[in-house]
Amino acid sequence: MKKIFILCVSLFITGLTYSQTVFMENESWNAVKSKAVKENRMIFMDCYTSWCGPCKGLAQNVFPQPKVGEFLNSNFVCCKYDMEKGEGIMLYKKYKDNIPGFPTMLVINPVDESIVHKVVGYTEPDALITALQDGLDGKTLAVFQKRYEAGERSLELIKDYCKALDVAYDQGTKEKVVRDYIESMPLDSLMNKELLELYLPYLNDAYSTQYGYVLKNLDKLQYRLKINRYDIETRLQRAMSDAVCEIVNVTLAHTNADTLASMKMKEEKLKKLLQGASVKGFGELNAKLAINDIRMNGDIVALDAILEADKILQATRDEYSFRPDMYKYIIEYADVKTQKEIIRKYLAIMQEKQNIADEKSNGKVTLFTENAYDILAIGYYRLGNKKKSEECAKKFDERYKLRLVDMKKMFKDEKAQVQIDDEYHQRINDLRAKIGMK
């Protein structure tokens, strides 16, 4: 009886072991390749790091599941490497172009060590099995890419290629593939629901002919194809908002005649699209362009008047960016001799806005903490209060330096950090020059 019990326990333990994914973890790469060649199987490699949360999620919640273990153990020689230790460092250098982030799971041919398929990011058990089965069935990213590069452009290939790019988390290539395909088709092909839904995520260029076509045929798309109008309008509004913001920001930052003329041409195209279109948010965007036109003409009195009227009309409601940009322009460029009261009015508005932000932040400065002390410094300087101006300039500098800490944590690349430092010095030096501060 005792022997039977021990045998049952042994079989149970063996079953548990087999049900989990069996990895050669951080072992010799040559040993992994040799085993795969000998067993005539592909290599499944889990690329992870010790600090990666989703990697730990795979290790704890996905690979131990019986259905995952059974599938992987039956079809692959499985290995996993910490990409920052041991042979993982060598393998990361070897395959880094195929590892956009962690975790990345690679299917590798052991004979020539080429990438056959890849899955990027935390993936649920069923989705992982499906993605890898597609690879075993020849529906791999490498195969689809080869067919695409050979010039094949069937809709079936485009859909399969995009699916593989989703699994590989290569959204940049997917966008290019979809754009090239749709933009090579007649415009009315967007009346095909399948093609429209394929293209909708990339409907982000307000100047494109496809954007204009969708906007013009919005009612038809809604009722004929039963497309959710809210989804389409959201995408149309977002693209138009980005285009309007570009015009406002570029014309605020540049005085070059060619640049301004180019923006004016773009603006005329946008106005034609905005006028008469029944899309939520388009009225506000049209109003922003109208106000920006007045600003570009340099008519401070008219700009002040329309901003005052807008307080009642509420045609624009962007208190985070657009309105403050107009206030800053007035503070910096209004004539000190004849328009001092206008400067004083908008300086008071910006000061109050900064005071409220300071109370909310309670001394803690992050990337998103309001820091309008540069424009306050310019405003007080123009009104003749040099002491207050220099105090604001110092506060701007202090807060900017604190923000740099968060910025550098986000962008660890050495070139990005150099650029961040260069921008900081440029901003500070420009401010000091404007207020005559050494």
CSV table of C-alpha atoms in Angstrom, one decimal:
chain,number,residue,atom,x,y,z
A,1,MET,CA,0.0,0.0,0.0
A,2,LYS,CA,2.8,2.4,0.9
A,3,LYS,CA,4.6,1.7,-2.4
A,4,ILE,CA,1.4,2.4,-4.3
A,5,PHE,CA,1.0,5.7,-2.5
A,6,ILE,CA,4.6,6.7,-3.2
A,7,LEU,CA,4.2,5.8,-6.9
A,8,CYS,CA,1.0,7.9,-7.1
A,9,VAL,CA,2.7,10.9,-5.5
A,10,SER,CA,5.6,10.4,-7.9
A,11,LEU,CA,3.3,10.3,-10.9
A,12,PHE,CA,1.5,13.4,-9.6
A,13,ILE,CA,4.7,15.4,-9.2
A,14,THR,CA,5.8,14.3,-12.7
A,15,GLY,CA,2.5,15.4,-14.1
A,16,LEU,CA,2.8,18.8,-12.4
A,17,THR,CA,6.4,19.2,-13.7
A,18,TYR,CA,5.3,18.4,-17.3
A,19,SER,CA,2.2,20.7,-17.1
A,20,GLN,CA,4.4,23.7,-16.5
A,21,THR,CA,6.7,25.1,-19.2
A,22,VAL,CA,10.1,23.6,-18.9
A,23,PHE,CA,12.8,26.2,-19.5
A,24,MET,CA,16.5,26.0,-20.0
A,25,GLU,CA,17.1,29.2,-18.0
A,26,ASN,CA,20.2,31.2,-18.6
A,27,GLU,CA,22.0,28.1,-19.8
A,28,SER,CA,24.6,27.9,-22.6
A,29,TRP,CA,23.2,29.2,-25.9
A,30,ASN,CA,25.1,26.4,-27.7
A,31,ALA,CA,23.5,23.8,-25.5
A,32,VAL,CA,20.0,25.2,-26.3
A,33,LYS,CA,20.8,25.2,-30.1
A,34,SER,CA,22.2,21.6,-30.0
A,35,LYS,CA,19.2,20.3,-28.2
A,36,ALA,CA,16.8,22.0,-30.6
A,37,VAL,CA,18.7,20.6,-33.7
A,38,LYS,CA,18.9,17.2,-32.2
A,39,GLU,CA,15.1,17.1,-31.5
A,40,ASN,CA,14.3,18.9,-34.7
A,41,ARG,CA,12.3,21.6,-33.0
A,42,MET,CA,12.3,25.4,-33.0
A,43,ILE,CA,13.6,27.4,-30.1
A,44,PHE,CA,11.1,29.4,-27.9
A,45,MET,CA,13.1,32.1,-26.1
A,46,ASP,CA,11.6,34.3,-23.4
A,47,CYS,CA,13.6,37.6,-23.2
A,48,TYR,CA,13.1,39.2,-19.8
A,49,THR,CA,14.8,41.5,-17.2
A,50,SER,CA,14.7,41.3,-13.4
A,51,TRP,CA,12.9,44.7,-13.2
A,52,CYS,CA,10.2,44.0,-15.7
A,53,GLY,CA,6.7,43.7,-14.1
A,54,PRO,CA,5.0,42.1,-17.2
A,55,CYS,CA,7.9,39.6,-17.4
A,56,LYS,CA,7.1,38.5,-13.9
A,57,GLY,CA,3.5,38.3,-14.8
A,58,LEU,CA,4.3,35.8,-17.6
A,59,ALA,CA,6.5,33.8,-15.3
A,60,GLN,CA,3.9,33.6,-12.5
A,61,ASN,CA,0.6,33.5,-14.3
A,62,VAL,CA,1.1,32.2,-17.9
A,63,PHE,CA,4.0,29.8,-18.3
A,64,PRO,CA,2.9,27.6,-15.3
A,65,GLN,CA,-0.5,27.0,-16.7
A,66,PRO,CA,-1.0,23.4,-17.9
A,67,LYS,CA,-2.3,24.2,-21.4
A,68,VAL,CA,0.6,26.6,-22.0
A,69,GLY,CA,3.2,24.2,-20.7
A,70,GLU,CA,1.8,21.3,-22.7
A,71,PHE,CA,1.8,23.4,-25.9
A,72,LEU,CA,5.3,24.9,-25.4
A,73,ASN,CA,6.9,21.7,-24.2
A,74,SER,CA,5.4,19.7,-27.1
A,75,ASN,CA,6.5,22.1,-29.8
A,76,PHE,CA,9.7,23.9,-28.8
A,77,VAL,CA,12.9,23.7,-26.9
A,78,CYS,CA,12.2,26.5,-24.4
A,79,CYS,CA,14.8,28.8,-22.9
A,80,LYS,CA,14.7,32.1,-21.1
A,81,TYR,CA,17.4,34.7,-20.5
A,82,ASP,CA,17.8,37.8,-18.4
A,83,MET,CA,18.9,40.2,-21.1
A,84,GLU,CA,21.1,42.1,-18.7
A,85,LYS,CA,23.1,39.1,-17.4
A,86,GLY,CA,25.4,36.3,-18.6
A,87,GLU,CA,24.7,35.1,-22.1
A,88,GLY,CA,21.6,37.2,-22.1
A,89,ILE,CA,23.7,40.2,-22.8
A,90,MET,CA,25.2,38.6,-25.9
A,91,LEU,CA,21.8,37.4,-27.1
A,92,TYR,CA,20.3,40.9,-26.6
A,93,LYS,CA,23.0,42.4,-28.8
A,94,LYS,CA,22.4,39.7,-31.4
A,95,TYR,CA,18.6,40.1,-31.5
A,96,LYS,CA,18.0,43.7,-30.2
A,97,ASP,CA,16.5,44.8,-33.5
A,98,ASN,CA,13.7,42.3,-32.8
A,99,ILE,CA,13.3,43.1,-29.1
A,100,PRO,CA,11.3,46.4,-28.9
A,101,GLY,CA,10.7,46.0,-25.2
A,102,PHE,CA,10.2,43.4,-22.4
A,103,PRO,CA,9.0,40.8,-22.4
A,104,THR,CA,9.6,39.7,-25.9
A,105,MET,CA,9.2,36.0,-26.9
A,106,LEU,CA,11.1,34.9,-30.0
A,107,VAL,CA,10.7,31.8,-32.1
A,108,ILE,CA,14.2,31.0,-33.5
A,109,ASN,CA,15.4,28.5,-36.1
A,110,PRO,CA,18.3,26.7,-34.4
A,111,VAL,CA,20.1,25.9,-37.7
A,112,ASP,CA,20.7,29.5,-38.9
A,113,GLU,CA,19.6,31.3,-35.7
A,114,SER,CA,17.1,33.4,-37.7
A,115,ILE,CA,13.9,34.9,-36.2
A,116,VAL,CA,10.9,33.0,-37.4
A,117,HIS,CA,8.2,34.7,-35.2
A,118,LYS,CA,7.9,36.9,-32.2
A,119,VAL,CA,5.3,37.9,-29.6
A,120,VAL,CA,5.8,41.1,-27.6
A,121,GLY,CA,4.4,42.1,-24.3
A,122,TYR,CA,2.4,40.3,-21.6
A,123,THR,CA,0.1,37.9,-23.4
A,124,GLU,CA,-2.8,35.9,-22.0
A,125,PRO,CA,-2.5,32.1,-22.3
A,126,ASP,CA,-5.0,31.5,-25.1
A,127,ALA,CA,-3.7,34.4,-27.1
A,128,LEU,CA,-0.1,33.2,-26.7
A,129,ILE,CA,-1.0,29.7,-27.8
A,130,THR,CA,-2.9,31.1,-30.8
A,131,ALA,CA,-0.1,33.4,-31.8
A,132,LEU,CA,2.5,30.7,-31.6
A,133,GLN,CA,0.3,28.2,-33.4
A,134,ASP,CA,0.1,30.7,-36.3
A,135,GLY,CA,3.8,30.6,-36.3
A,136,LEU,CA,4.0,26.8,-36.5
A,137,ASP,CA,1.4,26.9,-39.3
A,138,GLY,CA,3.6,29.2,-41.4
A,139,LYS,CA,1.7,32.4,-40.6
A,140,THR,CA,4.8,34.1,-39.4
A,141,LEU,CA,5.9,37.7,-39.5
A,142,ALA,CA,8.9,36.8,-41.6
A,143,VAL,CA,6.8,35.0,-44.2
A,144,PHE,CA,4.3,37.9,-44.5
A,145,GLN,CA,7.0,40.5,-44.7
A,146,LYS,CA,8.8,38.5,-47.5
A,147,ARG,CA,5.5,38.3,-49.5
A,148,TYR,CA,4.8,42.0,-48.9
A,149,GLU,CA,8.3,43.1,-49.9
A,150,ALA,CA,7.9,40.9,-53.1
A,151,GLY,CA,5.0,43.2,-54.1
A,152,GLU,CA,1.9,41.2,-53.1
A,153,ARG,CA,-0.9,43.4,-52.0
A,154,SER,CA,-4.0,41.2,-51.5
A,155,LEU,CA,-6.3,42.2,-48.7
A,156,GLU,CA,-5.9,38.8,-47.1
A,157,LEU,CA,-2.1,39.3,-46.9
A,158,ILE,CA,-2.5,42.8,-45.5
A,159,LYS,CA,-4.8,41.5,-42.8
A,160,ASP,CA,-2.5,38.6,-41.9
A,161,TYR,CA,0.6,40.9,-42.0
A,162,CYS,CA,-1.1,43.4,-39.7
A,163,LYS,CA,-2.2,40.7,-37.3
A,164,ALA,CA,1.4,39.5,-37.1
A,165,LEU,CA,2.7,43.0,-36.6
A,166,ASP,CA,0.2,43.5,-33.7
A,167,VAL,CA,1.6,40.4,-32.0
A,168,ALA,CA,5.1,41.7,-32.6
A,169,TYR,CA,4.0,45.1,-31.3
A,170,ASP,CA,5.3,46.8,-34.3
A,171,GLN,CA,2.7,49.6,-34.7
A,172,GLY,CA,5.0,51.8,-36.8
A,173,THR,CA,5.3,49.3,-39.6
A,174,LYS,CA,1.6,48.4,-39.3
A,175,GLU,CA,0.6,52.0,-39.8
A,176,LYS,CA,2.8,52.3,-42.9
A,177,VAL,CA,1.4,49.1,-44.4
A,178,VAL,CA,-2.2,50.2,-43.8
A,179,ARG,CA,-1.6,53.7,-45.1
A,180,ASP,CA,0.2,52.6,-48.2
A,181,TYR,CA,-2.6,50.0,-49.0
A,182,ILE,CA,-5.6,52.3,-48.4
A,183,GLU,CA,-4.0,55.3,-50.1
A,184,SER,CA,-3.3,53.2,-53.2
A,185,MET,CA,-7.0,52.4,-53.5
A,186,PRO,CA,-9.8,54.6,-54.9
A,187,LEU,CA,-11.3,57.0,-52.3
A,188,ASP,CA,-14.7,55.3,-52.5
A,189,SER,CA,-13.1,52.1,-51.2
A,190,LEU,CA,-13.6,53.6,-47.8
A,191,MET,CA,-17.3,52.8,-48.3
A,192,ASN,CA,-16.2,49.2,-47.6
A,193,LYS,CA,-16.7,48.7,-43.9
A,194,GLU,CA,-13.8,46.3,-43.6
A,195,LEU,CA,-11.4,48.8,-45.2
A,196,LEU,CA,-12.7,51.8,-43.3
A,197,GLU,CA,-12.3,50.0,-40.0
A,198,LEU,CA,-8.7,49.0,-41.0
A,199,TYR,CA,-7.9,52.6,-41.8
A,200,LEU,CA,-9.7,54.4,-39.0
A,201,PRO,CA,-6.9,54.2,-36.4
A,202,TYR,CA,-4.7,56.1,-38.8
A,203,LEU,CA,-7.2,58.8,-39.8
A,204,ASN,CA,-4.9,61.4,-38.2
A,205,ASP,CA,-3.9,63.7,-41.0
A,206,ALA,CA,-6.5,66.5,-41.5
A,207,TYR,CA,-4.9,67.5,-44.8
A,208,SER,CA,-5.2,64.0,-46.4
A,209,THR,CA,-7.8,63.3,-49.2
A,210,GLN,CA,-9.0,60.3,-47.1
A,211,TYR,CA,-9.7,62.6,-44.2
A,212,GLY,CA,-11.7,65.0,-46.4
A,213,TYR,CA,-13.6,62.1,-47.9
A,214,VAL,CA,-14.6,60.6,-44.5
A,215,LEU,CA,-15.7,64.1,-43.3
A,216,LYS,CA,-17.8,64.8,-46.3
A,217,ASN,CA,-19.5,61.3,-46.2
A,218,LEU,CA,-19.9,61.1,-42.5
A,219,ASP,CA,-23.7,60.6,-42.7
A,220,LYS,CA,-23.4,57.9,-45.3
A,221,LEU,CA,-20.8,56.0,-43.3
A,222,GLN,CA,-23.0,56.2,-40.2
A,223,TYR,CA,-26.2,55.0,-41.8
A,224,ARG,CA,-25.0,52.8,-44.7
A,225,LEU,CA,-22.2,51.0,-43.0
A,226,LYS,CA,-23.6,51.2,-39.4
A,227,ILE,CA,-20.3,52.6,-38.2
A,228,ASN,CA,-20.3,54.2,-34.7
A,229,ARG,CA,-20.5,57.9,-35.5
A,230,TYR,CA,-19.0,58.9,-32.1
A,231,ASP,CA,-15.8,56.9,-32.9
A,232,ILE,CA,-15.4,58.5,-36.3
A,233,GLU,CA,-16.1,62.0,-35.0
A,234,THR,CA,-13.6,61.5,-32.1
A,235,ARG,CA,-10.8,60.6,-34.6
A,236,LEU,CA,-11.8,63.5,-36.9
A,237,GLN,CA,-11.8,66.0,-34.0
A,238,ARG,CA,-8.4,64.8,-32.7
A,239,ALA,CA,-6.7,65.1,-36.1
A,240,MET,CA,-8.2,68.5,-36.6
A,241,SER,CA,-7.2,69.7,-33.1
A,242,ASP,CA,-3.6,68.6,-33.7
A,243,ALA,CA,-3.6,70.5,-37.0
A,244,VAL,CA,-5.0,73.7,-35.5
A,245,CYS,CA,-2.5,73.4,-32.5
A,246,GLU,CA,0.4,73.1,-35.0
A,247,ILE,CA,-0.7,76.3,-36.7
A,248,VAL,CA,-1.1,78.2,-33.5
A,249,ASN,CA,2.2,76.9,-32.0
A,250,VAL,CA,4.3,77.5,-35.1
A,251,THR,CA,3.0,81.0,-35.7
A,252,LEU,CA,3.7,81.9,-32.1
A,253,ALA,CA,7.2,80.6,-32.3
A,254,HIS,CA,8.3,81.9,-35.7
A,255,THR,CA,8.3,85.2,-37.5
A,256,ASN,CA,9.9,83.9,-40.7
A,257,ALA,CA,7.8,85.1,-43.7
A,258,ASP,CA,8.0,81.8,-45.6
A,259,THR,CA,7.0,79.8,-42.5
A,260,LEU,CA,4.0,82.1,-41.8
A,261,ALA,CA,2.9,81.9,-45.4
A,262,SER,CA,3.1,78.1,-45.3
A,263,MET,CA,0.9,78.1,-42.1
A,264,LYS,CA,-1.5,80.5,-43.8
A,265,MET,CA,-2.0,78.1,-46.7
A,266,LYS,CA,-2.6,75.2,-44.3
A,267,GLU,CA,-5.0,77.3,-42.3
A,268,GLU,CA,-7.1,78.0,-45.4
A,269,LYS,CA,-7.4,74.3,-46.1
A,270,LEU,CA,-8.6,73.7,-42.5
A,271,LYS,CA,-11.1,76.4,-42.6
A,272,LYS,CA,-12.8,74.9,-45.6
A,273,LEU,CA,-13.1,71.6,-43.8
A,274,LEU,CA,-14.3,73.2,-40.6
A,275,GLN,CA,-17.0,75.4,-42.1
A,276,GLY,CA,-20.3,73.6,-42.3
A,277,ALA,CA,-19.0,70.3,-40.8
A,278,SER,CA,-21.3,69.0,-38.0
A,279,VAL,CA,-18.6,67.5,-35.9
A,280,LYS,CA,-18.4,68.0,-32.2
A,281,GLY,CA,-15.6,70.4,-31.3
A,282,PHE,CA,-15.2,71.9,-34.8
A,283,GLY,CA,-16.8,75.2,-33.7
A,284,GLU,CA,-14.2,75.8,-31.0
A,285,LEU,CA,-11.4,74.9,-33.4
A,286,ASN,CA,-12.7,77.4,-36.0
A,287,ALA,CA,-12.9,80.1,-33.2
A,288,LYS,CA,-9.3,79.4,-32.2
A,289,LEU,CA,-8.1,80.0,-35.8
A,290,ALA,CA,-10.1,83.2,-36.0
A,291,ILE,CA,-8.6,84.5,-32.7
A,292,ASN,CA,-5.1,83.4,-33.8
A,293,ASP,CA,-5.6,85.3,-37.1
A,294,ILE,CA,-6.1,88.5,-35.1
A,295,ARG,CA,-3.0,87.8,-33.0
A,296,MET,CA,-1.0,87.2,-36.2
A,297,ASN,CA,-2.1,90.6,-37.5
A,298,GLY,CA,-0.5,92.1,-34.4
A,299,ASP,CA,-3.7,94.0,-33.4
A,300,ILE,CA,-3.4,93.8,-29.6
A,301,VAL,CA,-6.6,95.9,-29.0
A,302,ALA,CA,-8.7,93.7,-31.2
A,303,LEU,CA,-7.2,90.6,-29.6
A,304,ASP,CA,-8.0,91.9,-26.1
A,305,ALA,CA,-11.6,92.7,-27.3
A,306,ILE,CA,-12.2,89.2,-28.7
A,307,LEU,CA,-10.8,87.5,-25.7
A,308,GLU,CA,-13.1,89.6,-23.5
A,309,ALA,CA,-16.1,88.7,-25.7
A,310,ASP,CA,-15.0,85.1,-25.5
A,311,LYS,CA,-15.4,85.1,-21.7
A,312,ILE,CA,-19.1,85.4,-22.3
A,313,LEU,CA,-19.5,83.4,-25.6
A,314,GLN,CA,-17.2,80.6,-24.4
A,315,ALA,CA,-16.3,79.7,-28.0
A,316,THR,CA,-12.9,78.5,-26.7
A,317,ARG,CA,-12.5,76.7,-23.4
A,318,ASP,CA,-8.9,75.7,-23.5
A,319,GLU,CA,-7.6,77.2,-20.2
A,320,TYR,CA,-4.6,74.9,-20.3
A,321,SER,CA,-2.9,76.0,-23.5
A,322,PHE,CA,-4.7,78.2,-26.0
A,323,ARG,CA,-5.9,81.0,-23.8
A,324,PRO,CA,-2.7,81.3,-21.8
A,325,ASP,CA,-0.7,81.4,-25.1
A,326,MET,CA,-2.8,84.4,-26.1
A,327,TYR,CA,-2.3,86.0,-22.7
A,328,LYS,CA,1.5,85.5,-22.9
A,329,TYR,CA,1.6,87.0,-26.4
A,330,ILE,CA,-0.2,90.2,-25.2
A,331,ILE,CA,2.1,90.4,-22.1
A,332,GLU,CA,5.2,90.2,-24.3
A,333,TYR,CA,4.3,92.2,-27.3
A,334,ALA,CA,1.7,94.8,-26.3
A,335,ASP,CA,3.0,98.4,-26.5
A,336,VAL,CA,4.3,99.5,-23.1
A,337,LYS,CA,3.5,103.2,-23.7
A,338,THR,CA,0.0,102.9,-25.0
A,339,GLN,CA,-1.2,99.5,-23.8
A,340,LYS,CA,0.2,99.2,-20.3
A,341,GLU,CA,-3.2,98.6,-18.7
A,342,ILE,CA,-3.8,95.7,-21.1
A,343,ILE,CA,-0.4,94.2,-20.1
A,344,ARG,CA,-1.3,94.7,-16.4
A,345,LYS,CA,-4.7,92.9,-16.9
A,346,TYR,CA,-3.3,89.8,-18.4
A,347,LEU,CA,-0.3,89.7,-16.1
A,348,ALA,CA,-2.7,89.6,-13.2
A,349,ILE,CA,-4.6,86.7,-14.8
A,350,MET,CA,-1.4,84.7,-15.3
A,351,GLN,CA,-0.3,85.5,-11.8
A,352,GLU,CA,-3.6,84.3,-10.3
A,353,LYS,CA,-3.4,81.2,-12.4
A,354,GLN,CA,0.2,80.5,-11.1
A,355,ASN,CA,-0.9,81.2,-7.5
A,356,ILE,CA,-3.7,78.6,-7.7
A,357,ALA,CA,-1.3,76.1,-9.3
A,358,ASP,CA,1.3,76.7,-6.5
A,359,GLU,CA,-1.4,76.1,-3.8
A,360,LYS,CA,-2.4,72.8,-5.4
A,361,SER,CA,1.1,71.6,-5.9
A,362,ASN,CA,2.0,72.4,-2.2
A,363,GLY,CA,5.6,72.8,-3.1
A,364,LYS,CA,6.0,69.6,-5.1
A,365,VAL,CA,7.2,70.2,-8.6
A,366,THR,CA,6.7,67.5,-11.4
A,367,LEU,CA,6.6,67.5,-15.1
A,368,PHE,CA,3.0,68.7,-15.0
A,369,THR,CA,3.3,71.5,-12.5
A,370,GLU,CA,2.4,74.9,-13.8
A,371,ASN,CA,5.5,77.1,-14.4
A,372,ALA,CA,4.6,80.4,-15.9
A,373,TYR,CA,7.2,82.3,-14.0
A,374,ASP,CA,9.1,83.1,-17.2
A,375,ILE,CA,6.2,85.1,-18.7
A,376,LEU,CA,5.6,86.7,-15.3
A,377,ALA,CA,9.2,87.8,-15.2
A,378,ILE,CA,8.9,89.3,-18.7
A,379,GLY,CA,5.6,91.0,-17.7
A,380,TYR,CA,7.0,92.6,-14.5
A,381,TYR,CA,10.1,93.7,-16.4
A,382,ARG,CA,8.0,95.4,-19.1
A,383,LEU,CA,6.0,97.2,-16.4
A,384,GLY,CA,9.2,98.5,-14.7
A,385,ASN,CA,9.3,96.2,-11.7
A,386,LYS,CA,12.8,94.7,-12.1
A,387,LYS,CA,13.0,93.3,-8.6
A,388,LYS,CA,9.8,91.3,-9.0
A,389,SER,CA,10.9,90.3,-12.5
A,390,GLU,CA,14.2,88.8,-11.2
A,391,GLU,CA,12.4,87.0,-8.4
A,392,CYS,CA,10.1,85.3,-11.0
A,393,ALA,CA,13.0,84.4,-13.2
A,394,LYS,CA,14.7,82.7,-10.3
A,395,LYS,CA,11.5,80.8,-9.5
A,396,PHE,CA,11.2,79.7,-13.1
A,397,ASP,CA,14.8,78.5,-13.1
A,398,GLU,CA,14.4,76.6,-9.8
A,399,ARG,CA,11.2,74.8,-11.0
A,400,TYR,CA,12.6,74.1,-14.4
A,401,LYS,CA,15.6,72.3,-12.8
A,402,LEU,CA,13.3,70.2,-10.6
A,403,ARG,CA,11.3,69.2,-13.7
A,404,LEU,CA,14.5,68.2,-15.4
A,405,VAL,CA,14.9,65.4,-12.9
A,406,ASP,CA,11.6,63.8,-14.0
A,407,MET,CA,12.3,64.4,-17.7
A,408,LYS,CA,15.7,62.6,-17.4
A,409,LYS,CA,14.0,59.7,-15.7
A,410,MET,CA,11.6,59.3,-18.6
A,411,PHE,CA,14.3,59.7,-21.3
A,412,LYS,CA,17.4,57.8,-20.2
A,413,ASP,CA,19.0,57.9,-23.7
A,414,GLU,CA,22.2,59.9,-23.5
A,415,LYS,CA,21.4,62.0,-26.6
A,416,ALA,CA,17.9,62.8,-25.3
A,417,GLN,CA,19.4,63.9,-22.0
A,418,VAL,CA,21.9,66.2,-23.8
A,419,GLN,CA,19.0,67.7,-25.8
A,420,ILE,CA,17.0,68.2,-22.5
A,421,ASP,CA,20.0,70.1,-21.0
A,422,ASP,CA,20.4,72.2,-24.2
A,423,GLU,CA,16.8,73.2,-24.2
A,424,TYR,CA,17.0,74.2,-20.5
A,425,HIS,CA,20.0,76.4,-21.1
A,426,GLN,CA,18.4,77.9,-24.2
A,427,ARG,CA,15.2,78.8,-22.3
A,428,ILE,CA,17.0,80.3,-19.3
A,429,ASN,CA,19.5,82.3,-21.4
A,430,ASP,CA,16.6,83.6,-23.6
A,431,LEU,CA,14.7,84.7,-20.5
A,432,ARG,CA,17.7,86.4,-18.9
A,433,ALA,CA,18.3,88.3,-22.2
A,434,LYS,CA,14.7,89.5,-22.3
A,435,ILE,CA,14.8,91.0,-18.8
A,436,GLY,CA,18.4,92.2,-18.9
A,437,MET,CA,19.4,89.8,-16.1
A,438,LYS,CA,23.1,88.6,-15.9
